XYZ file of C-alpha atoms in Angstrom:
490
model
C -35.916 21.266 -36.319
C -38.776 23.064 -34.471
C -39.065 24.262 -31.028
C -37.552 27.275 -28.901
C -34.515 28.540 -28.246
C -34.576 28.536 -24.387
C -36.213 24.603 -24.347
C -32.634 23.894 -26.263
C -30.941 25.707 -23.174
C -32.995 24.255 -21.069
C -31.520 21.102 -22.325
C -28.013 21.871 -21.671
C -28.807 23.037 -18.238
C -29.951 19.820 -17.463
C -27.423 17.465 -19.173
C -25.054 19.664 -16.619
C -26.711 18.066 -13.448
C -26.186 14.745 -14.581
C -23.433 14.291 -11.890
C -23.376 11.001 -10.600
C -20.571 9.793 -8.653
C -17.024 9.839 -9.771
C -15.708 6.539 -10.954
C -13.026 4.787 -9.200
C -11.166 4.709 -5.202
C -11.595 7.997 -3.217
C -8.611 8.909 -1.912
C -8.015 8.705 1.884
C -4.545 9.676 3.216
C -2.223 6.930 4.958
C -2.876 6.511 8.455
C 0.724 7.929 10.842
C 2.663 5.136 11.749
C 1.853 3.530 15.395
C 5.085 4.424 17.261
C 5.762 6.460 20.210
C 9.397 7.331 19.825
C 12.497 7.572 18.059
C 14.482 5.565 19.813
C 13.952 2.286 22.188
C 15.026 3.917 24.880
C 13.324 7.727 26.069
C 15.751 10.697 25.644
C 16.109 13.419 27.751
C 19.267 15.457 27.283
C 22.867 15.239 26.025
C 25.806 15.413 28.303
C 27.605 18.612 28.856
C 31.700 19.282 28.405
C 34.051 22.146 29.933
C 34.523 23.488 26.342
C 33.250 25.640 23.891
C 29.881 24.343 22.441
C 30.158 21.982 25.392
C 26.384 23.105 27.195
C 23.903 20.440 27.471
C 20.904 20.215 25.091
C 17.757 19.299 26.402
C 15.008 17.232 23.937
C 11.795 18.952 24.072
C 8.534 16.421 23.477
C 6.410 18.310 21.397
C 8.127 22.069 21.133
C 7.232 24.083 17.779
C 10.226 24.545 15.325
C 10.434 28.167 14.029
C 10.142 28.690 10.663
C 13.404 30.346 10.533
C 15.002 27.906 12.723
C 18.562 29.084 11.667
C 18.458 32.285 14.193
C 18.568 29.947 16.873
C 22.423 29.944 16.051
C 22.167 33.630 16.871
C 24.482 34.429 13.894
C 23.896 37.659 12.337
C 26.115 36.540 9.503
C 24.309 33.207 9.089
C 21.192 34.880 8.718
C 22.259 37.678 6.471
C 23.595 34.761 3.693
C 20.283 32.845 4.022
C 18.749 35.341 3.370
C 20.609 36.484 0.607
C 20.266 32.576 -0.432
C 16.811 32.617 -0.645
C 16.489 35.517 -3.090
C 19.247 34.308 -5.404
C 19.716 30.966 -5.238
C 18.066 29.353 -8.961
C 16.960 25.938 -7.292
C 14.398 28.406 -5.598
C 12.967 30.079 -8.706
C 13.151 26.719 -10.737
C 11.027 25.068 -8.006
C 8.384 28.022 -8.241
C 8.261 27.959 -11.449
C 7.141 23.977 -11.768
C 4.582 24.927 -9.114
C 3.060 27.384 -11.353
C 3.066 25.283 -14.243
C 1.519 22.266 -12.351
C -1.246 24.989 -10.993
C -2.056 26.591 -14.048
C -2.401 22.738 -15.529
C -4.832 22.238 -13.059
C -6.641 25.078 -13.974
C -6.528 24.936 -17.214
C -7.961 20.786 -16.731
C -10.788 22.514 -14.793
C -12.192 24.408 -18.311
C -13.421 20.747 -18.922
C -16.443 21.809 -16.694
C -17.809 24.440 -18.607
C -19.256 24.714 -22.101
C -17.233 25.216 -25.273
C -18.623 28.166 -26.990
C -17.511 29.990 -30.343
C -18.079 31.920 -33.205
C -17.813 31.341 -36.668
C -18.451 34.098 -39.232
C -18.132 32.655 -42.450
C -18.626 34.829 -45.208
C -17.739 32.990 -48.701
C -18.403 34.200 -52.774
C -19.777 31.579 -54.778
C -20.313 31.373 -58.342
C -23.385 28.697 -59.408
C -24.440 27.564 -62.672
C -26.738 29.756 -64.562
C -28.796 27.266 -65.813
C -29.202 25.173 -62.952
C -31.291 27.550 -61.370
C -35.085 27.728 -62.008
C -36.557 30.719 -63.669
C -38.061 32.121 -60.806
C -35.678 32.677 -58.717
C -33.189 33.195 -61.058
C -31.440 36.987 -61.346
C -29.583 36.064 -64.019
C -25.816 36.943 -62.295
C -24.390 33.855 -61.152
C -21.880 35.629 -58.228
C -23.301 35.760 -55.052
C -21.891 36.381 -51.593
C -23.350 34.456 -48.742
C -22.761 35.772 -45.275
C -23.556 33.115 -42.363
C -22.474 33.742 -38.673
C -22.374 30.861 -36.114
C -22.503 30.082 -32.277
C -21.929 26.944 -31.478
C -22.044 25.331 -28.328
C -20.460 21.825 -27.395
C -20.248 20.468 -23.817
C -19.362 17.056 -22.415
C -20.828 16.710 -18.740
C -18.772 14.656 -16.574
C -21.952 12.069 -15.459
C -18.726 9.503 -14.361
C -16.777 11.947 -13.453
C -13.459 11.473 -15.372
C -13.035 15.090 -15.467
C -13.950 15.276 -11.586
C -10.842 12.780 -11.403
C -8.237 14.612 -13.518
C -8.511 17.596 -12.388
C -8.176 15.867 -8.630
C -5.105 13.877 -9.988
C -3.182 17.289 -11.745
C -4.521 19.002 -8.355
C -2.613 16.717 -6.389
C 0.605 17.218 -8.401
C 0.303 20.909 -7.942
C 0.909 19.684 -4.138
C 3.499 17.461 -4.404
C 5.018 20.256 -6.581
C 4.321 22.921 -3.790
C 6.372 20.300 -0.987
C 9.017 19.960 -3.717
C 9.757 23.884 -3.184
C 9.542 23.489 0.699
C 11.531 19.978 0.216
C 14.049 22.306 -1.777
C 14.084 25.933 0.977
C 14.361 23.389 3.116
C 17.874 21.749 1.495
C 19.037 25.102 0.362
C 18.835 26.631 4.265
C 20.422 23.000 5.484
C 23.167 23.480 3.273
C 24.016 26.942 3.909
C 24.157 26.164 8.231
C 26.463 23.299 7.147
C 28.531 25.256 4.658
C 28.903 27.940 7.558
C 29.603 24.908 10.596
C 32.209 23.692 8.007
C 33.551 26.846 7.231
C 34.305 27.570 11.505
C 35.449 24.063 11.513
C 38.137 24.594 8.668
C 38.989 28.157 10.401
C 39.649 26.619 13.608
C 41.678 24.320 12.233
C 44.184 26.284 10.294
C 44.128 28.192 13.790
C 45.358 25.334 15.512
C 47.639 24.124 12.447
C 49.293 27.838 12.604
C 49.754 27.451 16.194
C 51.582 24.767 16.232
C 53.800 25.796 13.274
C 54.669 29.100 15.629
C 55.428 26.717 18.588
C 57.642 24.422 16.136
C 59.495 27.345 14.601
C 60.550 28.997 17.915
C 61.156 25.276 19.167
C 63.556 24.955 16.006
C 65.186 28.451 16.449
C 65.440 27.140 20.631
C 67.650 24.040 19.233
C 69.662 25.967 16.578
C 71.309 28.505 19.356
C 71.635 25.414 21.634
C 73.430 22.966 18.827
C 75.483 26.022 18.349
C 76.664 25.491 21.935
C 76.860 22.278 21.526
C 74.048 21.482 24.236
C 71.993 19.017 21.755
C 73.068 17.289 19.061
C 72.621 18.414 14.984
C 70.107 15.561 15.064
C 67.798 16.881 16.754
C 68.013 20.149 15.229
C 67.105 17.825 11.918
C 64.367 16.007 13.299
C 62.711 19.221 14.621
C 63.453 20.437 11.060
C 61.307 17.725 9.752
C 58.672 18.451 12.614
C 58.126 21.990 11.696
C 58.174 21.155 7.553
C 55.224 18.140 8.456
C 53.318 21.243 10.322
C 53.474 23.030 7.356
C 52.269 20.294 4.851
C 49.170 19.689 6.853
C 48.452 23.976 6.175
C 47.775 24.065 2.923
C 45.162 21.217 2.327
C 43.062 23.399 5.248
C 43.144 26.170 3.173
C 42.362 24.616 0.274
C 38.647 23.250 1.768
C 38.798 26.205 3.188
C 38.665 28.068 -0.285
C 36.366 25.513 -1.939
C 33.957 25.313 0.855
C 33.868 29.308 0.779
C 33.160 29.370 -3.532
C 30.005 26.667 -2.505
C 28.944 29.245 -0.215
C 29.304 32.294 -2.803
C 27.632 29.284 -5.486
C 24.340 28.829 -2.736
C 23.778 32.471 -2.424
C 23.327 32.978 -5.909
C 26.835 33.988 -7.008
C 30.298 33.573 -8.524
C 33.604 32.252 -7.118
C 35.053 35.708 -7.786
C 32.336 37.239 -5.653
C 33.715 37.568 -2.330
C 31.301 37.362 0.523
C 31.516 39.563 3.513
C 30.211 37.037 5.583
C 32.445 34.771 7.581
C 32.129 32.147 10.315
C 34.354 30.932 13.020
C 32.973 28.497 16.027
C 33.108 31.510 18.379
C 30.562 33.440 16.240
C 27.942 30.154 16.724
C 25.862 29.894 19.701
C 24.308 25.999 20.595
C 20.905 26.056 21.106
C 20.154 24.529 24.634
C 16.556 23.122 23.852
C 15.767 21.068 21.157
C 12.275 20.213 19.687
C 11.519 16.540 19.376
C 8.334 16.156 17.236
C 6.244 14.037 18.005
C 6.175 10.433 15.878
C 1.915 10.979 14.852
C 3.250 15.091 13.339
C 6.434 14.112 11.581
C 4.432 12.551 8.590
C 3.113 16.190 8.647
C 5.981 18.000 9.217
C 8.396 16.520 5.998
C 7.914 17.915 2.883
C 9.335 14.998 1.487
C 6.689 12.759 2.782
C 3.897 15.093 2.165
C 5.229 15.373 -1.274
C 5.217 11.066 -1.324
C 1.709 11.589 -0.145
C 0.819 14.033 -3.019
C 2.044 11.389 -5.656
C -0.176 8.764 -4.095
C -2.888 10.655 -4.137
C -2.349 11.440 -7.854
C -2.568 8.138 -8.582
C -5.379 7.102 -7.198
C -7.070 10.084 -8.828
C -5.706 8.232 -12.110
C -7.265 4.831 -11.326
C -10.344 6.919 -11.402
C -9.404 8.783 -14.933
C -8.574 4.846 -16.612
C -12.013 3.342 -15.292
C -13.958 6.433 -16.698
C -12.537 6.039 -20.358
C -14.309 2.537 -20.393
C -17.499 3.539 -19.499
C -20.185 5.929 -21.646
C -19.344 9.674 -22.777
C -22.739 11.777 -23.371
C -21.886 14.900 -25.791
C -24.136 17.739 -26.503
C -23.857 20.164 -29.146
C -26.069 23.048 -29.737
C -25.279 26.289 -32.553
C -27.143 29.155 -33.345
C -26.606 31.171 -36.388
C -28.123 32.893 -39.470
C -27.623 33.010 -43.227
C -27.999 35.601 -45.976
C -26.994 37.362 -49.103
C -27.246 40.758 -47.575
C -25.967 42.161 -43.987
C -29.251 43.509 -43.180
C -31.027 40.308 -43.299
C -29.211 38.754 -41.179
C -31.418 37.375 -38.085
C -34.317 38.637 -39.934
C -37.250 36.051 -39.705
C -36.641 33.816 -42.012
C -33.004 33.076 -42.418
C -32.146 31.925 -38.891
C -31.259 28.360 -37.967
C -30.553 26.110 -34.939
C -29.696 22.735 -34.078
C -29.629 21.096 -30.995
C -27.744 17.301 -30.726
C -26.612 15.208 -28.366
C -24.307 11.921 -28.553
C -23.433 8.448 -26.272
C -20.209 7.271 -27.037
C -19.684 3.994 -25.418
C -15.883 2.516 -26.213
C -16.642 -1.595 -26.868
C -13.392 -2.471 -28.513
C -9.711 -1.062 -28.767
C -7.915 -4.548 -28.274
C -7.911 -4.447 -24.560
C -6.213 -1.432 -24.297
C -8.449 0.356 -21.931
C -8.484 -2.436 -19.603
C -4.450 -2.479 -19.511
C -4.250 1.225 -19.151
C -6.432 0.284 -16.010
C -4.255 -1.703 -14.662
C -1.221 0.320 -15.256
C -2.516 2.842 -13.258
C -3.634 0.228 -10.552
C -0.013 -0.330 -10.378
C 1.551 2.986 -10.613
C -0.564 2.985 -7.321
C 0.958 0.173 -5.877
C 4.394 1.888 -6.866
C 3.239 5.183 -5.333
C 2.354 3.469 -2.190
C 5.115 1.670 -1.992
C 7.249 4.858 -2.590
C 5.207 6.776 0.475
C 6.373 3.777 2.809
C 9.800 3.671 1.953
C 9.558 7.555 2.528
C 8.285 7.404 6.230
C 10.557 4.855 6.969
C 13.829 6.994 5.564
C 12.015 10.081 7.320
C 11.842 7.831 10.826
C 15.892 6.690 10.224
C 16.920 9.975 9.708
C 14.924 11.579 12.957
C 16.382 8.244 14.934
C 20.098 8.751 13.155
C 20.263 12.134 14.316
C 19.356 11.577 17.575
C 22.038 9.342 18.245
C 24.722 11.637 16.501
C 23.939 14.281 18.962
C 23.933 12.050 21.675
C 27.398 10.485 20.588
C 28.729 14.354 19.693
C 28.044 15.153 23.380
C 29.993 12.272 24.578
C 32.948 12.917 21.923
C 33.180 16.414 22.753
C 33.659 15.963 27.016
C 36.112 13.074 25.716
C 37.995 15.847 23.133
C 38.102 18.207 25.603
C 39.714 15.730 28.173
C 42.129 14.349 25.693
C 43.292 18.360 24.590
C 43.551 19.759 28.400
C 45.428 16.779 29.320
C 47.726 16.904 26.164
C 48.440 20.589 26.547
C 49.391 19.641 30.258
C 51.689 16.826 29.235
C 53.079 19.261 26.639
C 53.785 21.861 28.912
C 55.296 19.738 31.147
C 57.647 17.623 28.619
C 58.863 21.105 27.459
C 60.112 21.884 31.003
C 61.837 19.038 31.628
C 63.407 19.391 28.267
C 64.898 22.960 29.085
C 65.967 21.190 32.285
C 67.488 18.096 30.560
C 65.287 15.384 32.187
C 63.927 14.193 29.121
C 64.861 13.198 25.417
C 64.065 15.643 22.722
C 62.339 12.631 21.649
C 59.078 12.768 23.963
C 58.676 16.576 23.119
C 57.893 15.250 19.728
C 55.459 13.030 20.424
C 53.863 15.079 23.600
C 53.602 17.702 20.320
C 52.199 15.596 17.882
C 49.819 14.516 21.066
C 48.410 17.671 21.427
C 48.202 18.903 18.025
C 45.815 16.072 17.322
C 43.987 16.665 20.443
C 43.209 20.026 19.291
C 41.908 19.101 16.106
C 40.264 16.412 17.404
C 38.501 19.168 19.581
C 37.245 21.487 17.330
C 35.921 18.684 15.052
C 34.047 17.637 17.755
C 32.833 21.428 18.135
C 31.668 21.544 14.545
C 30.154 18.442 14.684
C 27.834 19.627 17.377
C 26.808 22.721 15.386
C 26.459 20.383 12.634
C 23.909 17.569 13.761
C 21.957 20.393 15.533
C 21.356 21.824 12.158
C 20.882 18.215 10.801
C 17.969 17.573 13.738
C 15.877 20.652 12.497
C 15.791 19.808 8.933
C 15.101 15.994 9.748
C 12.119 17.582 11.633
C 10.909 19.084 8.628
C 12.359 22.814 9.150
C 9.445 24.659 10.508
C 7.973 25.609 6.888
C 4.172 25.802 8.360
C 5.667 28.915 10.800
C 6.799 30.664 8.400
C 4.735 34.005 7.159
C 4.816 33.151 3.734
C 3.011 29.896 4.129
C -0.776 30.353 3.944
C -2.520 27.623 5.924
């Protein structure tokens, strides 16, 4: 083949401007839903009790959640084991680890732009008949070495862009990958303020459990020395002996989810049951925070990893639809080597015994059975799925904001009830117990003015914990503030 060198470059070059527009839908991301609240009805704040965790919280429109929204508990504690979550907790390094591997496939799809090159040295010892070869060129040794390196040079330019579309599609992954490890931070910080809320809850209930066993036992030691005296009868010595055993049957259940909830603490922080942590929790060490943020409806699409990771799968198959349309339309290859053959080193790219080639190729697919067109249509409807997918993902995303809402709402209410219910038990209590030393009443209503109160104050710090709780729950509905946090770039 004759001509130059840099007219075959000159070639290549141009095949790699043959960019025409890439096949198939562009991708444009779903519009917010059209809704201005949460709820039918605006809210404002939640009522306020005369108890512990009792202040009223006021909904913010539009207020910025930190990125480390847990402080806002003002637990010192709390933040130490999140912290120490975040550095040893697996789910963390498992989720960074599938975001490098879906970058680094994107990357590695992105080589597709560029030119293949190599280099082939062959060198190879050949041994030809004698008499085949003519008597003038003939040494008369029929061994010979032939030495022949090679560049070659293949490139396929993306004139439909199919390449343009994979490496869109695997780009896309690599987000939905990188909202998977905010979707999972997110979970893992959730579950740690809940762990801790649970833990105060369970503390403040064996508190209130080992109260009441105290009161029971001096009641019971009370009615032994009287029964001796023969001022009350040995029944109810008995049934106060059955009182005090029922106080101490509810104890040990406590303790047990008291135990467990402390090893799935120890298990979220990256270590073993047998680790014990020096962090513990106890509704007095909690603070409520008094404002809330309320995101706006148009930002919460924005705001939840989980829907931006929804998002991320749509948009990777759309990219796809693009992919299955360019495999049925024309691929243009181009080849090109450069290289040089002799029996001797030092002739190597001497005049003479250099060669070239320059090719190019159209490969246009005209029938596989109708496979091409199916694979078109299955990624048409992995679409459809995707989309499909993304909806039902708002729409959870919009229940759980709403949900919340009216749990906090309903745990203000609760709590001003609780603490009604437990001041006005441990009034009646008092009182029964007075008239009982004073023999106006049965031994009968100090039992159930006991069991009144006991449940009152468990009631109580339920309702407590559940405030703590559904505060927590509000901020990770709302996304969690990842986009504040210093670690996130852009």
């Amino acid at each position: 083949m004759r001509g130059r060198h840099p007219r075959a470059l000159h070639l290549l070059v141009s095949a790699t401007l043959l960019a025409g527009c890439a096949v198939g839908p562009d991708f444009h991301p779903p519009a917010p839903p059209r809704v201005s609240g949460y709820s039918p009805r605006p809210l404002s704040a939640t009522e306020s009790a005369p108890s512990r965790a009792g202040a009223s919280q006021r909904f913010v429109q539009g207020m910025d959640i930190p990125g480390q929204w847990w402080t806002l508990f003002r637990s010192a504690a709390l933040n130490e084991l999140i912290a120490r979550s975040l550095k040893a907790n697996p789910s963390i390094d498992s989720a960074q680890a599938a975001l490098r591997q879906a970058t680094e496939t994107m990357y590695a799809q992105q080589g597709a732009y560029f030119p293949s090159i190599s280099v082939t040295p062959t060198v190879s010892r050949n041994l030809t008949p004698i008499k085949a070869l003519s008597a003038a060129t003939a040494s008369g040794n029929p061994y010979y070495t032939l030495i022949t390196p090679q560049l070659s040079v293949s490139f396929v330019p993306d004139v439909f862009g199919a390449n343009r579309r994979a490496v869109e599609s695997l780009a896309a992954q690599a987000e939905a990958q990188r909202f998977q490890l905010e979707a999972t931070y997110l979970t893992l910080t959730s579950n740690v303020v809940a762990g801790a809320v649970q833990e105060a809850s369970l503390r403040g209930q064996i508190a209130a459990a080992e109260e009441t066993i105290r009161i029971d036992a001096n009641l019971l030691a009370i009615l032994r020395r009287q029964n001796a005296l023969g001022q009350v009868a040995m029944a109810d010595v008995l049934a106060q002996e059955a009182t005090l055993a029922q106080a101490r049957q509810a104890l040990p259940p406590l303790q047990k989810q008291l135990a467990q909830q402390r090893d799935q603490l120890a298990a979220l922080s990256g270590g073993f049951p047998s680790e014990e942590l020096s962090q513990t929790f106890t509704l007095d060490s909690l603070r409520l925070p008094r404002e809330l943020p309320l995101s706006l409806p148009s930002r919460l699409v924005a705001q939840r990893p989980d829907v931006r990771a929804a998002e991320a799968n749509l948009h990777a198959a759309s990219a796809q639809i693009g992919v299955a349309v360019a495999a049925r339309v024309p691929q243009i290859s181009l080849t090109a080597t450069l290289g040089s053959t002799a029996l001797q080193v030092g002739n190597l790219f001497a005049p003479g015994y250099n060669f070239w080639t320059v090719a190019g190729s159209l490969t246009q697919p005209i029938f596989e059975g109708g496979a091409l067109l199916h694979r078109q249509r299955a990624a048409r409807a992995a679409f459809d799925q995707a989309a499909a997918q993304y909806r039902s993902t708002v729409l959870s995303a919009f229940q759980n904001v709403a949900d919340t809402l009216h749990a906090l709402q309903s745990d203000a209410v609760a709590l001003r009830a609780a603490a009604a219910a437990d001041s006005a038990a441990a009034r009646s209590l008092a009182i029964v117990r007075q008239q009982l030393r004073l023999g106006q009443v049965a031994y009968l209503s100090l039992l159930n003015a006991e069991q009144t109160s006991q449940q009152a104050r468990l009631a109580l710090v339920q309702a407590q914990a559940n405030r703590f709780a559904d505060t927590a729950a509000l901020f990770q509905a709302l996304g969690g503030g990842w986009w504040n946090r210093a670690d996130v770039a852009g």
